[in-house]
Coordinates of C-alpha atoms in Angstrom, one line a residue:
M1 CA -18.6 50.6 58.5
S2 CA -19.7 54.2 60.1
E3 CA -21.8 54.9 63.3
A4 CA -24.6 56.0 60.8
E5 CA -25.5 52.7 59.2
P6 CA -23.2 50.5 62.2
V7 CA -24.7 47.0 60.5
A8 CA -23.0 45.2 57.1
Y9 CA -24.8 42.5 54.9
E10 CA -23.1 40.6 53.0
V11 CA -24.9 37.5 50.3
R12 CA -22.3 34.3 49.9
G13 CA -24.0 31.7 47.5
S14 CA -27.0 31.0 49.0
T15 CA -26.7 32.8 53.1
A16 CA -27.2 36.2 54.0
V17 CA -24.7 37.5 56.2
V18 CA -25.8 40.3 58.5
T19 CA -22.9 41.8 60.7
M20 CA -23.4 43.7 63.2
D21 CA -20.5 46.4 63.6
R22 CA -20.3 48.5 65.6
P23 CA -16.5 46.3 67.6
D24 CA -15.0 49.8 69.8
Y25 CA -18.7 49.2 71.4
R26 CA -19.0 45.2 71.3
N27 CA -21.2 46.1 69.3
A28 CA -23.6 47.6 71.8
Q29 CA -27.3 48.3 70.5
N30 CA -28.0 51.6 69.7
S31 CA -31.8 52.6 67.7
V32 CA -29.9 52.8 64.7
M33 CA -28.5 49.9 65.2
T34 CA -31.5 48.4 65.7
Y35 CA -33.4 49.4 62.6
A36 CA -29.9 49.0 60.5
L37 CA -31.0 45.0 61.8
D38 CA -34.4 45.4 60.8
R39 CA -33.5 46.6 57.1
A40 CA -30.5 43.8 57.0
F41 CA -33.5 41.1 57.7
Q42 CA -35.7 43.1 55.4
R43 CA -33.6 42.8 52.4
A44 CA -32.8 39.1 52.6
V45 CA -36.2 37.8 53.6
D46 CA -37.2 39.5 50.8
D47 CA -34.8 38.3 48.2
D48 CA -35.0 35.0 46.3
D49 CA -31.7 33.8 46.2
V50 CA -31.5 33.4 49.8
K51 CA -32.0 30.2 51.8
V52 CA -30.9 30.9 55.1
I53 CA -29.5 34.2 57.1
V54 CA -26.6 33.7 59.7
L55 CA -26.9 37.1 61.9
A56 CA -22.3 37.5 63.4
G57 CA -20.8 39.9 65.1
A58 CA -17.9 41.9 64.1
G59 CA -14.7 42.0 66.6
K60 CA -14.1 40.0 69.6
H61 CA -17.7 40.0 70.8
F62 CA -20.8 39.3 69.7
S63 CA -23.0 42.0 71.1
A64 CA -22.5 44.0 75.1
G65 CA -26.5 44.3 74.6
H66 CA -28.2 47.7 74.9
D67 CA -26.4 51.4 74.5
I68 CA -26.7 52.3 77.8
G69 CA -23.6 54.8 77.7
T70 CA -21.6 54.4 74.5
P71 CA -21.4 57.8 72.4
G72 CA -24.5 57.1 70.2
R73 CA -26.6 55.9 72.3
D74 CA -29.2 57.2 70.8
V75 CA -32.5 57.5 73.2
D76 CA -34.5 60.3 72.4
V77 CA -34.0 60.1 68.2
H78 CA -37.1 59.1 67.2
Y79 CA -37.4 55.8 65.5
D80 CA -40.6 54.6 62.6
N81 CA -42.9 52.1 64.0
E82 CA -41.8 49.3 61.6
A83 CA -42.3 46.5 64.9
I84 CA -45.9 47.5 66.1
I85 CA -48.3 50.0 66.6
W86 CA -47.7 52.8 69.0
W87 CA -47.2 56.6 68.8
D88 CA -43.4 57.8 69.2
H89 CA -41.9 58.1 72.5
V90 CA -39.9 61.3 71.7
G91 CA -41.0 63.9 74.0
R92 CA -43.1 61.2 76.1
E93 CA -42.2 60.9 79.6
G94 CA -41.8 58.3 82.0
G95 CA -43.1 55.7 81.9
D96 CA -44.9 56.6 78.1
Q97 CA -41.7 57.1 76.9
R98 CA -39.6 54.2 78.7
Y99 CA -42.8 51.5 77.5
A100 CA -42.6 53.4 74.1
R101 CA -39.0 52.8 73.2
E102 CA -39.0 49.2 74.5
M103 CA -41.9 48.1 73.5
E104 CA -41.2 48.7 69.5
V105 CA -36.9 48.7 69.8
Y106 CA -36.9 45.4 71.8
L107 CA -39.3 43.2 72.5
G108 CA -41.1 44.2 69.3
M109 CA -38.5 43.6 67.0
C110 CA -36.8 40.7 68.6
R111 CA -40.6 39.1 68.0
R112 CA -40.9 40.8 64.4
W113 CA -37.3 39.2 63.9
R114 CA -38.8 35.2 65.3
E115 CA -40.5 35.1 62.3
I116 CA -38.7 35.4 59.8
P117 CA -39.3 33.1 57.9
K118 CA -35.9 32.2 56.6
P119 CA -33.5 30.4 58.8
V120 CA -31.6 32.5 60.9
I121 CA -27.7 31.3 62.6
A122 CA -26.3 33.0 65.4
M123 CA -22.3 32.8 65.0
V124 CA -21.6 33.4 68.7
Q125 CA -17.9 34.2 70.2
G126 CA -16.5 36.2 73.0
A127 CA -20.2 38.9 74.7
C128 CA -23.8 38.0 74.2
I129 CA -25.1 39.8 77.3
A130 CA -28.5 40.8 77.8
G131 CA -29.5 42.5 74.8
G132 CA -27.0 40.7 72.8
L133 CA -28.6 37.3 74.5
M134 CA -32.0 38.1 73.4
L135 CA -30.4 38.4 69.5
A136 CA -28.8 34.9 69.7
F137 CA -32.3 33.9 71.4
V138 CA -34.7 34.6 68.2
C139 CA -32.8 32.7 66.1
D140 CA -33.1 29.8 65.1
L141 CA -30.3 28.4 65.3
I142 CA -27.0 29.3 67.6
V143 CA -23.2 27.8 66.6
A144 CA -21.1 29.2 69.3
A145 CA -17.1 29.3 69.7
D146 CA -15.6 27.7 72.5
D147 CA -14.7 31.2 74.2
A148 CA -18.2 32.4 74.5
F149 CA -19.7 33.4 77.3
F150 CA -23.7 34.8 77.7
A151 CA -25.7 36.2 80.5
D152 CA -28.4 38.3 81.7
P153 CA -27.0 40.1 83.9
V154 CA -29.9 42.8 84.9
V155 CA -31.9 41.8 88.1
R156 CA -28.7 43.8 89.3
M157 CA -30.7 47.1 88.3
G158 CA -33.6 45.5 90.0
I159 CA -34.7 44.3 87.1
P160 CA -36.2 41.0 86.1
G161 CA -34.7 40.2 82.9
V162 CA -33.9 41.7 80.0
E163 CA -37.6 42.6 77.6
Y164 CA -37.6 39.6 75.2
F165 CA -37.9 37.1 78.0
A166 CA -37.5 33.4 76.3
H167 CA -35.4 32.5 79.2
P168 CA -37.8 29.8 80.8
W169 CA -37.8 28.2 77.4
V170 CA -34.9 27.5 75.6
L171 CA -32.8 27.5 78.8
G172 CA -35.5 25.9 81.4
P173 CA -36.9 27.1 84.6
R174 CA -34.1 25.8 86.7
A175 CA -30.7 27.2 84.3
A176 CA -33.2 30.6 84.1
K177 CA -33.5 31.0 87.9
E178 CA -29.6 30.4 87.5
I179 CA -28.3 32.8 85.2
L180 CA -30.9 35.6 86.1
F181 CA -30.5 35.1 90.4
T182 CA -26.7 35.0 90.1
G183 CA -26.5 37.7 87.2
D184 CA -23.3 34.8 86.6
R185 CA -21.6 34.2 83.0
F186 CA -22.2 31.0 81.6
T187 CA -19.8 29.2 78.7
A188 CA -20.5 28.4 75.0
Q189 CA -20.2 24.4 77.3
R190 CA -23.1 25.1 79.6
A191 CA -25.3 26.4 77.1
Y192 CA -25.2 23.6 75.0
E193 CA -25.6 21.2 78.0
W194 CA -28.9 23.1 79.0
G195 CA -30.0 23.2 75.4
M196 CA -30.1 26.6 74.0
V197 CA -26.7 25.8 71.9
N198 CA -26.6 24.2 69.0
R199 CA -23.4 23.0 68.2
V200 CA -20.0 24.5 70.3
V201 CA -16.5 24.8 67.7
A202 CA -12.8 26.8 68.4
R203 CA -13.4 30.0 67.7
D204 CA -10.7 29.7 64.4
S205 CA -13.2 26.7 63.1
L206 CA -16.5 29.1 63.7
E207 CA -17.5 30.6 60.5
A208 CA -16.8 27.4 58.9
E209 CA -18.7 25.5 60.6
T210 CA -21.7 28.4 61.0
F211 CA -21.3 27.6 57.4
A212 CA -21.1 24.7 56.7
I213 CA -25.3 24.3 58.8
A214 CA -25.8 26.5 56.3
D215 CA -25.2 24.4 53.1
R216 CA -27.2 21.3 54.6
I217 CA -30.0 24.0 56.3
A218 CA -29.9 25.5 52.1
A219 CA -30.4 22.1 50.1
M220 CA -34.2 22.3 51.9
P221 CA -36.7 23.5 49.9
R222 CA -37.2 26.8 51.0
F223 CA -41.3 27.4 51.7
G224 CA -40.7 23.7 53.7
L225 CA -38.1 25.9 56.1
A226 CA -40.2 28.1 56.3
L227 CA -43.8 26.1 57.1
T228 CA -41.2 24.4 59.5
K229 CA -39.8 27.3 61.5
R230 CA -43.6 28.4 61.8
A231 CA -44.5 25.7 62.9
V232 CA -42.1 25.0 66.1
N233 CA -42.9 28.7 66.5
Q234 CA -46.3 28.0 66.7
C235 CA -45.6 25.3 69.2
E236 CA -43.8 27.3 71.1
D237 CA -46.3 29.9 71.6
A238 CA -48.4 27.2 72.6
M239 CA -46.1 26.7 75.1
G240 CA -47.0 29.6 77.0
M241 CA -44.0 32.0 75.8
R242 CA -45.6 35.4 73.9
N243 CA -48.4 35.5 76.4
G244 CA -45.7 34.7 79.6
M245 CA -43.4 37.7 78.2
D246 CA -46.3 39.8 78.4
S247 CA -46.5 39.3 81.9
V248 CA -42.7 39.5 82.5
F249 CA -43.0 43.1 79.9
G250 CA -45.3 44.6 82.3
L251 CA -42.4 43.4 86.0
H252 CA -40.0 45.4 83.8
H253 CA -41.3 47.8 83.4
F254 CA -43.0 47.3 86.6
A255 CA -39.1 47.9 88.3
H256 CA -38.0 51.2 85.9
A257 CA -40.4 53.2 87.9
H258 CA -39.8 51.7 91.1
N259 CA -36.9 52.8 90.4
A260 CA -37.3 56.2 88.7
E261 CA -39.6 57.0 91.7
V262 CA -36.6 55.6 94.9
G263 CA -33.6 56.1 93.4
A264 CA -31.9 58.6 90.5
D265 CA -33.0 57.1 87.1
S266 CA -34.9 53.3 86.1
L267 CA -31.8 51.4 85.9
G268 CA -31.2 51.7 89.7
G269 CA -28.6 53.8 89.3
M270 CA -26.5 51.0 87.1
D271 CA -24.2 52.2 83.7
A272 CA -22.7 50.6 81.7
K273 CA -18.7 51.1 83.5
S274 CA -20.5 49.5 86.7
M275 CA -22.2 46.8 85.2
K276 CA -19.2 45.6 83.9
S277 CA -16.6 45.6 87.5
A278 CA -20.2 43.9 88.5
G279 CA -19.3 41.2 86.3
S280 CA -20.9 42.0 83.7

């Protein structure tokens, strides 16, 4: 796939496979990818023959997270406001620009995808970092290869976690604090022990195991699956996830503003290279 369309789409039986396809950049997420993902998910929702969706990443890694330094980074590119109703971020300044963009492309899109009425399975290998972790969080199940590793290291930027802040609900409060306070990577096995991951399988069995689960789910009634997914999501929100996430999104942007006021930029002077050298 070209940089202009960095998401592949195919249907295998009753399962749609949505694949992030920027392997040269560890599937870093720019806005072009975000909207390509949204189109692919919508295509799967509209196809009555599709019962389950698998989200995958091409190459060695699932996703290294938000694009903060590739040649395809497109922070100043117009988007079409599919997730929320707000003005465009292009041509805005300061917090207006950052808030509008991140509410749409990150928090808004993740919430939109969490509400997909068909089961979504993340098939994770290699790196699943920061924004990649958000994509895994919105999926209903996570099947991880034994070489998968996870992290949300943005506290190194002075920022309290990524925009879709599901950590306390997905990991539990103490595990969430550990991974955020340290910025350390954690293994697929540790994620399984914390309840974040459903299964850990050998790397060469990842695809077969994921599609076997998808086939079992696809045998269930489609409307029953949709209602069950909605039931669990509603209970999760009743436990405070949506309101908590809204409050943390404000803290996230306060951190951006603080960084911009006291330093060189909103990311605390960090870039892709410095984040990687620090252990990400």
